[in-house]
XYZ file of C-alpha atoms in Angstrom:
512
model
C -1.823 -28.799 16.039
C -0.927 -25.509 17.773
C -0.849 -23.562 14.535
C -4.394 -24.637 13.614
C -5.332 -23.640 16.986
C -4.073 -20.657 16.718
C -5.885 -19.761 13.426
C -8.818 -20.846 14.882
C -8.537 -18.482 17.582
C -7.585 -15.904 15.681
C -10.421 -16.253 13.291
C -12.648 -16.096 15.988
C -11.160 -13.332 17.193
C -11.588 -11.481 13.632
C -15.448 -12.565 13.424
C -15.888 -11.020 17.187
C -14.432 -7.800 16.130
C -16.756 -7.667 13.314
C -19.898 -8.305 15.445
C -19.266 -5.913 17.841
C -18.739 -3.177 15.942
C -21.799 -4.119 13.856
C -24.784 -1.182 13.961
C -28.378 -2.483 13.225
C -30.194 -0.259 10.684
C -27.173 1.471 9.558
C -26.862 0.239 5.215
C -23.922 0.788 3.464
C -23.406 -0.269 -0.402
C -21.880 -3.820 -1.162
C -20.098 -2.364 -3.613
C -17.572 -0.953 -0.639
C -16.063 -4.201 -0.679
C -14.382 -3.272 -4.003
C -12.477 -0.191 -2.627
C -11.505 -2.735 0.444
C -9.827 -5.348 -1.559
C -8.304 -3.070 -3.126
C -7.103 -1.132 -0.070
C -6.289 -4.848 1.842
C -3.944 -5.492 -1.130
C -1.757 -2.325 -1.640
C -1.739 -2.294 2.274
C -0.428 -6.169 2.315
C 1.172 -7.871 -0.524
C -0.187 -8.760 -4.030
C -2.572 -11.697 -5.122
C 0.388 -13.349 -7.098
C 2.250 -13.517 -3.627
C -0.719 -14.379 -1.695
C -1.265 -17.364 -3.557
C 2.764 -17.504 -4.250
C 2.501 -17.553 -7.773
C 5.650 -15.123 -7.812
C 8.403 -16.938 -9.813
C 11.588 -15.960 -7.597
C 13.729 -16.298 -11.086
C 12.212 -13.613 -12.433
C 12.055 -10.839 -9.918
C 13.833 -7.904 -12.234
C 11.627 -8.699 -15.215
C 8.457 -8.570 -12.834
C 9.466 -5.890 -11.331
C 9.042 -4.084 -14.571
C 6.200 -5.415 -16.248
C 4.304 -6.638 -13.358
C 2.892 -9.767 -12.901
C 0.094 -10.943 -14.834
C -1.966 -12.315 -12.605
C -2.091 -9.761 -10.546
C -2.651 -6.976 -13.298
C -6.252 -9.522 -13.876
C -7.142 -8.946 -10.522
C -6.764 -5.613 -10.300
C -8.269 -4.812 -13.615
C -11.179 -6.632 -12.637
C -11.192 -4.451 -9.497
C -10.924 -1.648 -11.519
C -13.807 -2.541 -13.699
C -16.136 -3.031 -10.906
C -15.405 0.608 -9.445
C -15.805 2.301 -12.811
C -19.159 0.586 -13.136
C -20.051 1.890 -9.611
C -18.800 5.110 -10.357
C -20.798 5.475 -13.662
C -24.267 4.477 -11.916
C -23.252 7.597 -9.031
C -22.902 10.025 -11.993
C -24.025 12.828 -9.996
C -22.701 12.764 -6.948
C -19.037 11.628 -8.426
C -19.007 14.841 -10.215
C -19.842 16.937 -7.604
C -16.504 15.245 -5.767
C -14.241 15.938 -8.863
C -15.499 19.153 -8.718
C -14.590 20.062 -5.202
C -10.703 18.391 -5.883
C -9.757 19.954 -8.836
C -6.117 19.820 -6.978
C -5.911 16.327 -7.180
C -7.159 16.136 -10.417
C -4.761 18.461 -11.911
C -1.759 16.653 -9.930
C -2.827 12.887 -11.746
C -2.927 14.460 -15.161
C -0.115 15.642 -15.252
C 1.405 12.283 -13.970
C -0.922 11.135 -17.314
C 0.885 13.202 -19.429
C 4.091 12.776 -18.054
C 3.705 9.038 -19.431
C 4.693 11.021 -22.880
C 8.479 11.531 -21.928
C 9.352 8.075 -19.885
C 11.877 6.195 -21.509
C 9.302 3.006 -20.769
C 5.453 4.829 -21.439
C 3.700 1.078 -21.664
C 5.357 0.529 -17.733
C 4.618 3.992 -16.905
C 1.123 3.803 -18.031
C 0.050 0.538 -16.125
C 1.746 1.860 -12.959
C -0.143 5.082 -13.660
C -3.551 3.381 -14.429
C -3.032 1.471 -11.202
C -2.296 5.170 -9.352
C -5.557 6.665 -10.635
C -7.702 3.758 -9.573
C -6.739 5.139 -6.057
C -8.952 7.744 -6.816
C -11.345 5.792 -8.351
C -11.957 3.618 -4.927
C -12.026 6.931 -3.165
C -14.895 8.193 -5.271
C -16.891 4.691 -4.473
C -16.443 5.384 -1.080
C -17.464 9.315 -0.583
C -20.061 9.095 -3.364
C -21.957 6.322 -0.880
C -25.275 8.025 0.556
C -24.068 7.492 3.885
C -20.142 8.165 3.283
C -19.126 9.142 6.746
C -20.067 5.113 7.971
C -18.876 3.930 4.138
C -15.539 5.384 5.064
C -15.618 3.661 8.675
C -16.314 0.658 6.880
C -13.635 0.351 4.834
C -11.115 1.600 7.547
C -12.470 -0.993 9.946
C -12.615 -3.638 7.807
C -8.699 -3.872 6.500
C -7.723 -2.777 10.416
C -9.671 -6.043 11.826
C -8.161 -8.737 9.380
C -4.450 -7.200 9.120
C -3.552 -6.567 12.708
C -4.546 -10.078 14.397
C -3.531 -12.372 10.991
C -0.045 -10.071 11.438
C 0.458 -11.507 14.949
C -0.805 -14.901 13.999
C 1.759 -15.182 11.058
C 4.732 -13.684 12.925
C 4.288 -15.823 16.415
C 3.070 -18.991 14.718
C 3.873 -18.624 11.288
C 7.275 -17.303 10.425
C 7.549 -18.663 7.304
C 4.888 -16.169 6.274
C 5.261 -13.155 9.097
C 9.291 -12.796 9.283
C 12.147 -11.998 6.993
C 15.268 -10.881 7.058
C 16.602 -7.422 6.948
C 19.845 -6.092 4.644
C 22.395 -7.303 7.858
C 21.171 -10.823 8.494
C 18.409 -9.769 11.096
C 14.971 -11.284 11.373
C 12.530 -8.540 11.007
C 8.585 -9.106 11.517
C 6.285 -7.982 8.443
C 3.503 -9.624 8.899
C 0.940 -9.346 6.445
C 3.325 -7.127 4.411
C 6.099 -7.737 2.628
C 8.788 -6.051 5.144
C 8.705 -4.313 8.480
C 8.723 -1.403 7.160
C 5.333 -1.807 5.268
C 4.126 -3.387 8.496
C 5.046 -0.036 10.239
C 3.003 2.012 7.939
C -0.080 -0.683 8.211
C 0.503 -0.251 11.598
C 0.500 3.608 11.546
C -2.259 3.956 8.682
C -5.041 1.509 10.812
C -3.904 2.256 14.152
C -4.895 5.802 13.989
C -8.073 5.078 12.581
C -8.570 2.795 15.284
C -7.289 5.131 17.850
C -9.861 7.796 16.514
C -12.782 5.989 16.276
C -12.235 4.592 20.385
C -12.431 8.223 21.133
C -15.500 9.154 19.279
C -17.472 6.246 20.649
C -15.854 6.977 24.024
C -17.472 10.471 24.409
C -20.395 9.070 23.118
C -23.358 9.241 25.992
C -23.337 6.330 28.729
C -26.433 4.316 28.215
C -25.514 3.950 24.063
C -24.165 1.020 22.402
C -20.833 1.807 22.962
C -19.236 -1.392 24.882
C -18.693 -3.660 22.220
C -16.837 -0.822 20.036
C -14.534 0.589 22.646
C -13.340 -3.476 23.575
C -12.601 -3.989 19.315
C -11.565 -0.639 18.294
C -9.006 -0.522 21.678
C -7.445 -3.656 20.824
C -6.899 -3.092 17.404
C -5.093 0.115 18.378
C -3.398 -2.036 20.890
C -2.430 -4.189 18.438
C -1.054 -1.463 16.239
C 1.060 -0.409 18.861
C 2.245 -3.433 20.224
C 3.525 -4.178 16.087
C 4.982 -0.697 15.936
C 7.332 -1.283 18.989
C 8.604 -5.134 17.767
C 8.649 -4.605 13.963
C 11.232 -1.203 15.084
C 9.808 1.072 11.974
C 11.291 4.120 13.207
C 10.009 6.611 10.752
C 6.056 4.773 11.642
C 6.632 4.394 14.576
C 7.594 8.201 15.533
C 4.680 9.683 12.809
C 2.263 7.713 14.896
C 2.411 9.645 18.462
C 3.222 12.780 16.017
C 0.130 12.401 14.154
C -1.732 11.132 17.053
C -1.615 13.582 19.338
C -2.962 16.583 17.719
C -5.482 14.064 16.678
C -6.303 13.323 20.422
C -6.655 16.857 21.442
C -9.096 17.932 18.607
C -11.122 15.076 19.753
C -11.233 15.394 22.981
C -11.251 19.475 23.522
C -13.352 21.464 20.934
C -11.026 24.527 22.378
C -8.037 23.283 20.123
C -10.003 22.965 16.922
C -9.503 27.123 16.188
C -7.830 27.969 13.399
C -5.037 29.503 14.879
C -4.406 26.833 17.481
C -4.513 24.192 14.592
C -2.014 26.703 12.695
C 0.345 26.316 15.655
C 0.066 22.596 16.478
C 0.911 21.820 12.801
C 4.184 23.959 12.276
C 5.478 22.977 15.285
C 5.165 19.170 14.496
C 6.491 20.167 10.693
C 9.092 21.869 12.196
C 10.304 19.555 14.785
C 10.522 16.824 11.840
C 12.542 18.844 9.513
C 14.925 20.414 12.548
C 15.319 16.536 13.644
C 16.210 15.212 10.295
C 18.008 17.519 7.916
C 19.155 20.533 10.846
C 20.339 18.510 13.807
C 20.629 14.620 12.684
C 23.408 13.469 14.464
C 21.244 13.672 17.882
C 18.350 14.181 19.308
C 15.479 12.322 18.161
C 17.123 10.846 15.095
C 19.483 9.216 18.138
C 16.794 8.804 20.308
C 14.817 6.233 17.210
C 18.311 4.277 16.729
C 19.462 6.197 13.775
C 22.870 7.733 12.735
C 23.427 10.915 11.305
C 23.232 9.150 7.338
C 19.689 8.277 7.861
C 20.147 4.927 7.363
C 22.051 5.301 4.613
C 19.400 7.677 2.965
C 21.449 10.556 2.375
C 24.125 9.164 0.230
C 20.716 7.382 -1.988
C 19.742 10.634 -2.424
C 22.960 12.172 -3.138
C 23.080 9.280 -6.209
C 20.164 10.330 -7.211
C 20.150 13.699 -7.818
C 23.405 13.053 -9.956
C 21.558 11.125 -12.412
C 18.985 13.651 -12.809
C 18.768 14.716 -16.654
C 15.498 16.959 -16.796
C 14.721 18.614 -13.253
C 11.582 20.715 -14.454
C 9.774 17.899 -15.603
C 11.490 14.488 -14.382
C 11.610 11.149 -15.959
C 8.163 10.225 -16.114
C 5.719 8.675 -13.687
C 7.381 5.841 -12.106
C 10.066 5.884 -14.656
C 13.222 6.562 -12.615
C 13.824 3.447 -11.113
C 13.840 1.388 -13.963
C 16.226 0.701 -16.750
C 20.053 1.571 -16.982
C 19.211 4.125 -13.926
C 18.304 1.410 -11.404
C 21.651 -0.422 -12.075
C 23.883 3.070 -12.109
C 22.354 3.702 -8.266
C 23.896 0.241 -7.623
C 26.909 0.433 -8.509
C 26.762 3.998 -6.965
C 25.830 3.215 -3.601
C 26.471 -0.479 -4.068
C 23.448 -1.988 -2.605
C 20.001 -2.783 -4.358
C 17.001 0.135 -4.110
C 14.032 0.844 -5.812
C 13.032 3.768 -3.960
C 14.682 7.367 -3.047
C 13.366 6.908 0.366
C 11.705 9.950 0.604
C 8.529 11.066 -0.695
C 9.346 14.381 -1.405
C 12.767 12.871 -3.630
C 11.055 10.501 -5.172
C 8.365 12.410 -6.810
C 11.039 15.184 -7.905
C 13.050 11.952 -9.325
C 9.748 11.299 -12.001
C 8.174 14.479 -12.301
C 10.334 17.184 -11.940
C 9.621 20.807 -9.993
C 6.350 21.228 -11.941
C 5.221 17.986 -10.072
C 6.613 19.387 -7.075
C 4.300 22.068 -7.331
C 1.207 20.245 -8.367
C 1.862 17.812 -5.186
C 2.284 21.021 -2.998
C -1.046 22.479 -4.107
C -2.699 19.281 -3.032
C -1.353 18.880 0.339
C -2.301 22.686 0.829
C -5.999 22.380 -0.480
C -6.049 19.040 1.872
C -4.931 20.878 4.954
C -7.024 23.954 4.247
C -10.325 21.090 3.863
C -8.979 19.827 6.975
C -8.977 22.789 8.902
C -12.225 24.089 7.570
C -14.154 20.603 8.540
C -12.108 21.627 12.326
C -13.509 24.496 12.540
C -17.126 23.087 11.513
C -16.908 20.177 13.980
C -17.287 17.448 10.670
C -17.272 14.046 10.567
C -13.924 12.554 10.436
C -12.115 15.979 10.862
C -9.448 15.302 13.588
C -8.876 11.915 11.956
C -8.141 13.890 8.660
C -5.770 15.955 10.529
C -3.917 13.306 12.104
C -3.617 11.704 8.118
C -1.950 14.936 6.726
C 0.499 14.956 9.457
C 1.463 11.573 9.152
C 1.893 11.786 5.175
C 3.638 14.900 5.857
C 5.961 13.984 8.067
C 6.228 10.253 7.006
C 7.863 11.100 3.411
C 10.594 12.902 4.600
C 12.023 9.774 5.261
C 9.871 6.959 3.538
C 8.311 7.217 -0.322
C 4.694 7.014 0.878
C 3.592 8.802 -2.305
C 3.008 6.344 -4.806
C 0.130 3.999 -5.767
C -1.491 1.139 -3.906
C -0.008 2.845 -1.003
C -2.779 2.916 2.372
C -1.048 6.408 3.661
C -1.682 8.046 0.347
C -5.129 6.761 -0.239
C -6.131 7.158 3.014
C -4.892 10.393 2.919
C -7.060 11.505 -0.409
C -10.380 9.615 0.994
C -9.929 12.134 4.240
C -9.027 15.494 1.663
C -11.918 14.341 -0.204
C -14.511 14.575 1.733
C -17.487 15.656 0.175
C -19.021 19.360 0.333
C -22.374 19.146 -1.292
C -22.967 15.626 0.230
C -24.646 15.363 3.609
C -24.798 11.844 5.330
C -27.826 10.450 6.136
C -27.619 11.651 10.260
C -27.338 15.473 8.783
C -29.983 17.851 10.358
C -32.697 17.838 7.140
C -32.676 20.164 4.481
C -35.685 22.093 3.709
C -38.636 19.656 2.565
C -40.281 20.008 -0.368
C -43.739 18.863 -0.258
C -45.815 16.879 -2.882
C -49.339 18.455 -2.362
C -50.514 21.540 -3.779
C -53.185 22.074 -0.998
C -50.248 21.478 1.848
C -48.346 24.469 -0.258
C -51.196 26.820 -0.397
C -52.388 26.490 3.024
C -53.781 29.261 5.556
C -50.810 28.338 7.748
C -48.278 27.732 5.763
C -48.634 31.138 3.503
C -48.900 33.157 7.085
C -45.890 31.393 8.634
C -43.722 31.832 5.175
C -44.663 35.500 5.142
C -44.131 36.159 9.001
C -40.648 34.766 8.000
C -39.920 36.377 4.966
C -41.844 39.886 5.689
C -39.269 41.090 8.340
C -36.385 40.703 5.781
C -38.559 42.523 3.065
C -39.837 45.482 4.074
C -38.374 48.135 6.439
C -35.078 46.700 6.340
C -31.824 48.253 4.387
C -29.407 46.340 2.561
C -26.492 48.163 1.761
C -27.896 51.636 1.851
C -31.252 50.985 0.232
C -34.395 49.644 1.057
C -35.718 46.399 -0.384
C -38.747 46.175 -2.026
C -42.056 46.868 -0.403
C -44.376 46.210 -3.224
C -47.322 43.303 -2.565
C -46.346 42.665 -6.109
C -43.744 40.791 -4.703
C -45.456 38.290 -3.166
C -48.322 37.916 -5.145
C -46.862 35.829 -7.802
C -44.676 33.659 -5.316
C -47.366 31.782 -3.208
C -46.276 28.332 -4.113
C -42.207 29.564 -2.674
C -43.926 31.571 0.600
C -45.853 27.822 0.582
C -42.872 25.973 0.542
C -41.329 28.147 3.107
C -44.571 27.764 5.253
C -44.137 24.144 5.824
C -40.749 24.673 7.150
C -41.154 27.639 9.400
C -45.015 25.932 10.621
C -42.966 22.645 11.170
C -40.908 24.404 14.410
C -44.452 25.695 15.953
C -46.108 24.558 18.148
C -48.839 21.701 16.702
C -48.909 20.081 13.789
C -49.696 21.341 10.184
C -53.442 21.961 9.746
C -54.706 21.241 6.156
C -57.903 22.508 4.689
């Protein structure tokens, strides 16, 4: 009886969260519950084990070929977004456009399908990767993206944090396991603590950002109701962070965070140069930490010993089974096969997973996908520091999501698909250019009438605008053209012109 109460209470809960956070008038697509399935599912645990359809016999061979249940729901998924994506023609090619970094680093993890000693596994893993992009694109191509991306944020952050609690304080069946030495460990909604800590780290930010944006927002606003849901959900986050004892989430969250926090809250720190500074400290201070100084200091400090855990003799393995550095195994490939049971007999424990981003994509795709990976993380931080600089939507929230995938992977394979760090790390690198959201100051109007072109007013306000840049003034050494010719056959431009400039004096348009 006190479970169902529970439930109850946290379904309420849920719904409340949802309502006040709700904003009249403001439309998104329904189709951005496609991308948020999809998101919900990589960031908790498949459909098969959902529904526990996972047959525990056959673990190995599902590791490999996946199950099939869950390949129909995501292919149907997958479907859905490709038909969105196709009716958004336009603006989804404007977004491939501005990322040709991230396009060039997923074909080559196409083509590296070509050398893997399984291509059918490789390819299905890799189709899965790519529809990562593929829900990113159905988010930014939305008209009003900036609330789209909220949207989907919100939506995974308000269902996974309370059910987490729920399952792990009255439903351990479902929200505990136990860890390689016999201890319980909380997951959750996910499948380990681990993959709590990064649900915890991915959506608590998120939350933690958008409590600050409605916080500065002017008293008098609707801003109540979104402070009380988005500050317990970050509440939540942390409280998860601390009892699930994710190290490497736990210590990316504060390091992520707090640059986050000051480009919020003082415009001062968005420069360039201050930006510059924040970030190669952090980066620094990870990589001193970890590889320079690991037998103390923070690495102590997080209840680690000097092995990482054990990492650094998985990545010692690994590199000694490494055949073809320049290009790797192929996408996804190195973990499978005779490889997977060399590492355990190696290091005599079972792993999928080098434990470290950086590894693991060496592992399948060699230094040239080292390099590809390296040009997207630097056109993502230079996007990033450009939307700083321009005050854009989402910009410190961005920031704070290349720090943590930067710092997160030297410890943790966060690289990979279905993974909520990585997408959420391409939706806030991918943030459209050309696309303005709906609350953008308007572009210049183009009228429908003739008459509203061509009149009095609006030809004499174009050419009062246009006349002091024409004539009299130089332009690298020479004078610009003085001629009336010049404006004699350009009326219907001087018109359109008019209607903006008249449309800041004082009045309203006259028509004759």
């Amino acid at each position: 009886m006190l479970k169902l109460i529970a439930a109850a209470l946290c379904a309420l809960g849920i719904w409340q969260l949802f309502r006040w956070t709700r904003q009249e008038g403001v439309h998104t697509s329904p189709a951005l519950w496609v991308p948020t399935v999809w998101v919900f599912l990589g960031a908790t645990r498949n459909p098969s084990e959902w529904l526990q359809l996972s047959a525990a016999s056959g673990q190995s061979s599902t590791y490999l070929e996946g199950n099939p249940f869950d390949q129909l729901v995501l292919s149907v998924l997958l479907a859905l977004a490709l038909i969105v994506a196709f009716s958004r023609g336009r603006q989804v090619w404007k977004l491939l456009q501005s990322n040709t970094p991230i396009l060039l680093y997923f074909l080559f993890c196409g083509i590296s399908v070509l050398w893997s000693d399984f291509p059918d596994v490789a390819f299905k893993r890799w189709f899965r990767a790519a529809g990562d992009v593929l829900m990113v694109l159905v988010v930014l191509s939305d008209p009003n993206w900036v609330t789209a991306t909220r949207r989907v944020i919100s939506r995974v952050a308000f269902v996974a944090m309370p059910v987490s609690i729920l399952f792990i304080r009255y439903f351990p069946e479902y929200g505990r396991a136990y860890s390689r030495g016999g201890l319980i460990a909380w997951c959750g909604v996910a499948t380990g603590k681990n993959s709590l800590g990064i649900i915890c780290l991915v959506f608590g930010l998120a939350a933690l950002f958008w409590f600050l944006q409605n916080y500065r927002q002017e008293k008098g606003t609707r801003r109540t109701g979104p402070l009380i849901a988005y500050g317990a959900t970050a509440a939540m986050a942390i409280y998860l962070l601390v009892k699930c004892q994710s190290a490497t989430s736990f210590a990316c969250f504060f390091l992520a965070g707090a640059p986050m926090v000051l480009t919020q809250l003082f415009p001062s720190t968005r420069k360039r140069a201050f930006v510059h500074v924040m970030v190669v400290a952090i980066l620094g201070l990870t990589v001193s930490s970890l590889f320079v100084n690991a037998a103390g200091g923070m690495v102590q400090e997080l209840g680690r010993d000097a092995t990482l855990t054990g990492r650094t003799d998985i990545w010692r393995s690994a590199f000694s089974l490494v055949q073809n550095p320049i290009v790797g195994t192929g996408f996804e490939s190195f973990w499978v096969g005779p490889r997977l049971r060399q590492m355990e007999s190696l290091i005599h424990q079972e792993v999928n997973q080098a434990h470290d981003g950086y590894i693991e994509v060496y592992l399948n795709l060699g230094w040239v996908g080292i390099a590809f990976l390296a040009g997207l993380l630097i056109a993502g931080y230079r996007r990033v520091v450009h939307d700083l600089r321009m005050d854009a939507p989402l910009a410190s929230l961005g920031l704070a999501y290349f720090l943590a995938t930067a710092t997160y992977n030297c410890t943790e394979a966060g690289i990979k698909m279905m993974s909520p760090l990585w997408i959420t790390f391409l939706l806030l690198t991918m943030l459209p250019e050309a696309l303005v959201p709906r609350d953008a100051p308007p572009r210049l109007p183009s009228p429908d009438h003739d008459e509203e072109l061509a009149s009095p007013k609006a030809i004499t306000a174009g050419a009062m605008a246009i006349i002091p840049s024409r004539i009299g003034i130089k332009a690298k050494g020479r004078t610009k053209d003085r001629s009336s010719n010049y404006f004699l056959p350009r009326v219907t431009a001087i018109g359109r012109l008019g209607v903006f400039a008249a449309s800041h004096c004082e009045g309203p348009l006259e028509t004759v």
